[in-house]
mmCIF file of C-alpha atoms in Angstrom:
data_model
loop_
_atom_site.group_PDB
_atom_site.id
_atom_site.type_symbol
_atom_site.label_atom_id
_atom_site.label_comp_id
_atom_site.label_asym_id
_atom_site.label_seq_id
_atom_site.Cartn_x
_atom_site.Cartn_y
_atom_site.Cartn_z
ATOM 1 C CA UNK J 1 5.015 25.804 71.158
ATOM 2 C CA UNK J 2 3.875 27.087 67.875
ATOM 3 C CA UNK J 3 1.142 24.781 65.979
ATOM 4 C CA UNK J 4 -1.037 25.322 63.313
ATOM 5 C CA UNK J 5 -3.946 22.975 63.106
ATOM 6 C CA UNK J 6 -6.354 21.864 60.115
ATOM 7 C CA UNK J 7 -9.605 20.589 59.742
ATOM 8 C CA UNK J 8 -12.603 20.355 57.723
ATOM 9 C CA UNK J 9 -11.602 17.544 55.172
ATOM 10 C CA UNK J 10 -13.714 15.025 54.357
ATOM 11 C CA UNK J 11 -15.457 13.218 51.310
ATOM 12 C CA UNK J 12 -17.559 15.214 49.034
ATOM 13 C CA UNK J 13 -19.372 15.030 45.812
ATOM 14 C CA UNK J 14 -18.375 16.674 42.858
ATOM 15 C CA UNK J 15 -20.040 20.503 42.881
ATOM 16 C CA UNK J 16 -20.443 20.275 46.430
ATOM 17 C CA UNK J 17 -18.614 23.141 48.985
ATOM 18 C CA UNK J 18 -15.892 22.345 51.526
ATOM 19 C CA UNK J 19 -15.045 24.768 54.035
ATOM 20 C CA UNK J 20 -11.307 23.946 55.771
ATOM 21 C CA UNK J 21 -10.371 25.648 58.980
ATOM 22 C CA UNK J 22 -6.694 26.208 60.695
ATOM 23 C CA UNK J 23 -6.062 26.615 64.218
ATOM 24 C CA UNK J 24 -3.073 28.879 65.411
ATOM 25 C CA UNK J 25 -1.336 28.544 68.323
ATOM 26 C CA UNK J 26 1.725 29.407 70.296
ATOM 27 C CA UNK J 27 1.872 32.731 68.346
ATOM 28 C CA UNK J 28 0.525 35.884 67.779
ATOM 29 C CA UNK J 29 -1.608 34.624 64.709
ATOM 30 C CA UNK J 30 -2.161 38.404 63.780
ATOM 31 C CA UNK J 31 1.752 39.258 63.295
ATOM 32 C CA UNK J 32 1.267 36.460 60.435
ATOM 33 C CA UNK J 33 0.802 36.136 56.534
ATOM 34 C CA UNK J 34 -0.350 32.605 55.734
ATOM 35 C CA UNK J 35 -0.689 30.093 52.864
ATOM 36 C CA UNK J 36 -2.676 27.494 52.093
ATOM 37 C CA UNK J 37 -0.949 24.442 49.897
ATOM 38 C CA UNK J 38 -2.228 21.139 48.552
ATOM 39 C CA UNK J 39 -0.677 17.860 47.592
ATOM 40 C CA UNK J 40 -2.722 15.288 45.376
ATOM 41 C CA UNK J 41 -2.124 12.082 46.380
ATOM 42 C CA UNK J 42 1.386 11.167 44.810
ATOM 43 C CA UNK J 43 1.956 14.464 43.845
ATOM 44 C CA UNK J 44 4.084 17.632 44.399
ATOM 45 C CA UNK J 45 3.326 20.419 46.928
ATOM 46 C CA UNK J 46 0.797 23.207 45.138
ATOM 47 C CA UNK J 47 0.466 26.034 46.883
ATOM 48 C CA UNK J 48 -2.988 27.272 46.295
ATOM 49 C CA UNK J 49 -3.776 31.204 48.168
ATOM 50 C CA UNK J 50 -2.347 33.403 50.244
ATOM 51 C CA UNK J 51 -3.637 36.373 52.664
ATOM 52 C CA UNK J 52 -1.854 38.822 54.620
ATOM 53 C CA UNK J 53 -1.564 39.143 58.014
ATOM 54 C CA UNK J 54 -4.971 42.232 57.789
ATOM 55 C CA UNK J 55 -6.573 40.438 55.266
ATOM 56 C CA UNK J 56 -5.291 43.532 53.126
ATOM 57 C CA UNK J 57 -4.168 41.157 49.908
ATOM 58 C CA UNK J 58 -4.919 37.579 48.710
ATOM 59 C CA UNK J 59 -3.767 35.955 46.119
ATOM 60 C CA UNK J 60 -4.834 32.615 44.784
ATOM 61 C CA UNK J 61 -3.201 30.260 42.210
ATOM 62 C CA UNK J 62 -5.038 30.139 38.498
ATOM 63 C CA UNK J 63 -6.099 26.541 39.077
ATOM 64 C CA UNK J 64 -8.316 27.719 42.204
ATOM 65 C CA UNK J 65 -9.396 31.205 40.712
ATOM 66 C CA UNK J 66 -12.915 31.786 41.567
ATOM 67 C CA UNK J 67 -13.870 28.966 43.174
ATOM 68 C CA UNK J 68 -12.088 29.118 46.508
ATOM 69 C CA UNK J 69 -11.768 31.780 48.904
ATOM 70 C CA UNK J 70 -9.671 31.953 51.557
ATOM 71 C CA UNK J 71 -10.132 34.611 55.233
ATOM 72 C CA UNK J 72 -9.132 34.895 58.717
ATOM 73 C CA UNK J 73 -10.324 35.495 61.736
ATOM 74 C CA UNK J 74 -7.567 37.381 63.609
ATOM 75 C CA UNK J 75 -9.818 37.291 66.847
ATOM 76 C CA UNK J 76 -9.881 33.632 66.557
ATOM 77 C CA UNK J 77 -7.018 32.921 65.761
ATOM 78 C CA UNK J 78 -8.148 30.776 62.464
ATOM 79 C CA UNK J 79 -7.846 30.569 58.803
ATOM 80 C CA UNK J 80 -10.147 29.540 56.471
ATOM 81 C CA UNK J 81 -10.525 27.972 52.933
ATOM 82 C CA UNK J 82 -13.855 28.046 51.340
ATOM 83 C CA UNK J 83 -13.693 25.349 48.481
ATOM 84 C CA UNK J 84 -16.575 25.255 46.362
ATOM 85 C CA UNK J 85 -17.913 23.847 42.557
ATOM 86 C CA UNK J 86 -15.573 20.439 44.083
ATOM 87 C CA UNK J 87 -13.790 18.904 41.364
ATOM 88 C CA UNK J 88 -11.827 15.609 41.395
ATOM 89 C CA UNK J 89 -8.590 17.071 40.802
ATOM 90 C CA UNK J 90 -9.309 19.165 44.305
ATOM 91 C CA UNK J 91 -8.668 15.641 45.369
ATOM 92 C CA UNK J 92 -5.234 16.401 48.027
ATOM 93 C CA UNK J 93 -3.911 16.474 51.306
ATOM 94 C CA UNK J 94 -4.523 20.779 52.122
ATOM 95 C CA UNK J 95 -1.849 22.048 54.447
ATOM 96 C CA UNK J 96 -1.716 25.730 56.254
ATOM 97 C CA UNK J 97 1.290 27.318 56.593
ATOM 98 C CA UNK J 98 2.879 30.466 58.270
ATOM 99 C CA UNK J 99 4.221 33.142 55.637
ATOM 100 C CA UNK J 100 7.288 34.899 56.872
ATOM 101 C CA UNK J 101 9.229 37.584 54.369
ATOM 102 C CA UNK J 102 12.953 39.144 54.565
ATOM 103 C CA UNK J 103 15.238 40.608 52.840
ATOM 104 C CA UNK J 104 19.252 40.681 51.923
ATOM 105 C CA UNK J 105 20.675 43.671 49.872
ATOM 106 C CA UNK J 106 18.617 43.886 47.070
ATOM 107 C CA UNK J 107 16.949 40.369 47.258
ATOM 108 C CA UNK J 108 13.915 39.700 49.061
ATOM 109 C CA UNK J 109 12.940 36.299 50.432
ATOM 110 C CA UNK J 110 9.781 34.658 51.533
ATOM 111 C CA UNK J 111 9.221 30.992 53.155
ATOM 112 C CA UNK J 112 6.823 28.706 55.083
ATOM 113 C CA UNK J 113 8.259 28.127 58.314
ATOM 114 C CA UNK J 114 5.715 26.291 60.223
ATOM 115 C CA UNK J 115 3.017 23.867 58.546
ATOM 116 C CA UNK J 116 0.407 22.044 60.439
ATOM 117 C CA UNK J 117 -0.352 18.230 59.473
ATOM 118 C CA UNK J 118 -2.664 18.833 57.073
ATOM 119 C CA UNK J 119 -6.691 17.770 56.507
ATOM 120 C CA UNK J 120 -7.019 15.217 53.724
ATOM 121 C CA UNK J 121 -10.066 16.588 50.905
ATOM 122 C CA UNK J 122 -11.492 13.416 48.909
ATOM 123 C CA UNK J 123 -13.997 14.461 45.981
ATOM 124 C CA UNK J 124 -15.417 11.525 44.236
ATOM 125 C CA UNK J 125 -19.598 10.554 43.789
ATOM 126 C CA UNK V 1 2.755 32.207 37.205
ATOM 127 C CA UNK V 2 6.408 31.141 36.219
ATOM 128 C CA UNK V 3 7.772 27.845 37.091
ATOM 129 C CA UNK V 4 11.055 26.066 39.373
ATOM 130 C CA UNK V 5 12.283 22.654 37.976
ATOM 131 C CA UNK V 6 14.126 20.329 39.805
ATOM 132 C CA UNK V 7 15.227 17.243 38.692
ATOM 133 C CA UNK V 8 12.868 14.422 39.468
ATOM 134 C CA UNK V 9 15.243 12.114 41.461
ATOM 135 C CA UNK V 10 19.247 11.995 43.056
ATOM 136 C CA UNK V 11 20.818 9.717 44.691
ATOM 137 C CA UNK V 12 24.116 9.749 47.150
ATOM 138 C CA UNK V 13 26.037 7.163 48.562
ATOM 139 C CA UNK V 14 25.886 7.383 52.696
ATOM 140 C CA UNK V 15 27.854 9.525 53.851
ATOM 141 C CA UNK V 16 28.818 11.551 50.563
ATOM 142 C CA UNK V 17 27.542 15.142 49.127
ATOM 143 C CA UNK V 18 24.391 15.635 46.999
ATOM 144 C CA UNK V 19 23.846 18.729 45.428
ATOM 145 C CA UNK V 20 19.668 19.514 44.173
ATOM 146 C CA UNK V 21 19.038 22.240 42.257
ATOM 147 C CA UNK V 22 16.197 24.635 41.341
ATOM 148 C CA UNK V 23 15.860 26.561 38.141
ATOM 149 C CA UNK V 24 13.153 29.404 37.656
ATOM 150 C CA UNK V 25 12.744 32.941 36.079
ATOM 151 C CA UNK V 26 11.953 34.405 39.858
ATOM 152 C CA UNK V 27 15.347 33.303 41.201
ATOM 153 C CA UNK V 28 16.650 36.259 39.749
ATOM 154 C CA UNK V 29 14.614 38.071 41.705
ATOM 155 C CA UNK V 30 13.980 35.771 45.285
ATOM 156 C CA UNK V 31 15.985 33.523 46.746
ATOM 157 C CA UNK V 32 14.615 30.064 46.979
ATOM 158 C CA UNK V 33 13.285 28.032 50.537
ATOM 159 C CA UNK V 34 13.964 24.441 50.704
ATOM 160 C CA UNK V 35 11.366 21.953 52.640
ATOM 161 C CA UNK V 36 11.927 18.457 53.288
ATOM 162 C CA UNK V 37 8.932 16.014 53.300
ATOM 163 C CA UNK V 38 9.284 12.537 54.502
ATOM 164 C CA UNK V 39 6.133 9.850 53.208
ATOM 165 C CA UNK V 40 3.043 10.746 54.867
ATOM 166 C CA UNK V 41 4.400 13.830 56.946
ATOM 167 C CA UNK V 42 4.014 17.720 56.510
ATOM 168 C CA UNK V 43 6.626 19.992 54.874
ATOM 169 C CA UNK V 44 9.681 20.637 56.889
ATOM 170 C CA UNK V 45 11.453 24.322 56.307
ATOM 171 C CA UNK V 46 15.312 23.114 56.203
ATOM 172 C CA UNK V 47 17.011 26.624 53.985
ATOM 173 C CA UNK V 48 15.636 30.460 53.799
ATOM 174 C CA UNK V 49 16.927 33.476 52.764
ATOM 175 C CA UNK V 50 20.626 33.548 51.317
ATOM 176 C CA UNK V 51 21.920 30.111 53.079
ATOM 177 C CA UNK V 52 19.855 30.451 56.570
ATOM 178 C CA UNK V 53 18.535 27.389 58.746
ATOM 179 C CA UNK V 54 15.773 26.992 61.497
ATOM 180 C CA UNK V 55 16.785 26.097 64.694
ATOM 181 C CA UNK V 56 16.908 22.147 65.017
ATOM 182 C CA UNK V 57 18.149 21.425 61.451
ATOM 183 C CA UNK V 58 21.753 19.940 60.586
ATOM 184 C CA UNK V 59 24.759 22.170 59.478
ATOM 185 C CA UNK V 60 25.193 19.658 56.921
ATOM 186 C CA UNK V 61 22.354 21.359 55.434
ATOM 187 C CA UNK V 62 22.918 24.654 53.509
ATOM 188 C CA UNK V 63 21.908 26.838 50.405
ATOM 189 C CA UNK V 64 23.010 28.458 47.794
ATOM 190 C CA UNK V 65 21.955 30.799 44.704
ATOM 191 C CA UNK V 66 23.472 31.920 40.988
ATOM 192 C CA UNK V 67 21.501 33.644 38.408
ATOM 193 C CA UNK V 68 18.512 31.491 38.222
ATOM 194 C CA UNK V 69 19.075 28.323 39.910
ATOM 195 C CA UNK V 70 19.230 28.033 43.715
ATOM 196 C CA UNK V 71 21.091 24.842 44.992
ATOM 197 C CA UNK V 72 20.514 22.690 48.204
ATOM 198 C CA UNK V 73 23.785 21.043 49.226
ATOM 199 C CA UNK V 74 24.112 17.848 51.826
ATOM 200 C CA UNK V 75 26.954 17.673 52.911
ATOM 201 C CA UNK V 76 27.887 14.203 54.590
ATOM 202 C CA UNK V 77 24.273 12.655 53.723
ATOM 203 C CA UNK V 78 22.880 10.528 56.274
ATOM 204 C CA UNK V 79 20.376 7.972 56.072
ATOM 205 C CA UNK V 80 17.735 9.894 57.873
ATOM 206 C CA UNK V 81 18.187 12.679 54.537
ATOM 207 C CA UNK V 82 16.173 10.481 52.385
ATOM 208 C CA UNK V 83 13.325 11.906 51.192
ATOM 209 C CA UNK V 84 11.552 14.554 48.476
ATOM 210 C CA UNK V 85 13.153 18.188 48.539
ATOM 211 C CA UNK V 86 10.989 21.015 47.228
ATOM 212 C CA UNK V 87 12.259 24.572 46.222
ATOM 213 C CA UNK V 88 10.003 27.619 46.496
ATOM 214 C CA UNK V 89 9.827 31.155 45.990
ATOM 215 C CA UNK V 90 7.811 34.363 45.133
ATOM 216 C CA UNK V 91 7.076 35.565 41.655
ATOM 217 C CA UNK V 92 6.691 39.011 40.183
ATOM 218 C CA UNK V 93 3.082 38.213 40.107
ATOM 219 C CA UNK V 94 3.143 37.869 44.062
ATOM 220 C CA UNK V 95 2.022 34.596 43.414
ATOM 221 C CA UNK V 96 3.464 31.634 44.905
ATOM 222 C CA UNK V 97 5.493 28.979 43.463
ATOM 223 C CA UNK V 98 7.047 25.327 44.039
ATOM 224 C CA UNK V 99 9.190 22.907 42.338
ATOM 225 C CA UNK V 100 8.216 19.670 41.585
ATOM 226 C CA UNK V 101 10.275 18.046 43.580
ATOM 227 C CA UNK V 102 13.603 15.756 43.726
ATOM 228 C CA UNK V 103 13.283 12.653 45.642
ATOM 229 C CA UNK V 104 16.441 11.979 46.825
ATOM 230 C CA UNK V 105 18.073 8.201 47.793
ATOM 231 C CA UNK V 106 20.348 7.495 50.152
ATOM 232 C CA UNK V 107 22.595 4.459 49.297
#
């Protein structure tokens, strides 16, 4: 059965660095673009990076730019999310998710179509 | 980064059909995905691609797409339907984007 698996959340300090892991399973992890995304608490989903399957692109949203950095380890089946310079508004529930694109005549299509349970990030002194 | 709105909250009487929308520059370009996300759980893929479903959701389910606005359609709404629906899709950016949700009722 396919899972993804996150960890790494915890309670921080403002400034301080977070480093968030995902555990793949029940696929070949390699095959695989994937996405981070974040939800404050009460909020909407935010998706916050993206990196493909070689680690050949990454793209992160403008509210993360610079201060997180996200990587894989094909060989371990894992992705990563280096969060650093915390701020409170980093505050969220951070979920992995697989990446899958397609296509239909001329219109392309991406999705998420499995997410892991997410690890819960709580910045506050 | 451009931006999908959905309407903040529907409701539907048991039973009946709800229609959510999505409205954004890139769904000219991409078609949308639909998740479902019941309190406290992760995001559940329930539409891709032009009107697609994973295996295990509900026919009742399905998608579909006109200039810029993508619509998820329930058709028959059950009980177990409540919760918040979020559109997504690519930009021309290659950035990532989602809605900001529609928390739907079911009466």
């Amino acid at each position: 059965e396919v899972h993804l698996v996150e960890s790494g959340g915890g309670l921080e300090q403002p400034g301080g660095s977070l480093r968030l892991s995902c555990a793949a399973t029940g696929f070949t992890f390699s095959n695989y673009n994937m996405n981070w995304v974040r939800q404050a608490p009460g909020k909407g989903l935010e998706w916050v990076s993206y990196i493909t399957s070689d680690s050949g692109a990454i793209y992160y949203a403008d509210s993360v730019k610079g201060r997180f950095t996200i990587s894989r380890d094909n060989a371990k089946n894992s992705l990563y999310l280096q969060i650093n310079s915390l701020r409170a508004d980093d505050t969220a529930v951070y979920f992995c998710a697989r990446a899958v694109a397609g296509s239909y005549r001329s219109y392309y299509y991406y999705y998420m179509d499995v997410w892991g349970k997410g690890t819960t990030v709580t910045v506050s002194s | 980064s451009s931006e999908l709105t959905q309407d903040p909250a529907v409701s539907v009487a048991l039973g009946q059909t709800v229609r959510i929308t999505c409205q954004g520059d890139s769904l000219r370009n991409y078609y949308a995905s639909w998740y479902q996300q019941k309190s406290g759980q992760a995001p559940v893929l329930v539409i891709y691609g032009k009107n697609d479903r994973p295996s295990g959701i509900p026919d009742r389910f399905s998608g579909s797409s006109s200039g810029n606005t993508a619509s998820l359609t329930i058709t028959g709404a059950q009980a177990e339907d409540e919760a918040d629906y979020y559109c997504s899709s690519r930009d021309i950016s290659d950035d990532w984007v989602f809605g900001g949700g529609t928390k739907l009722t079911v009466l």
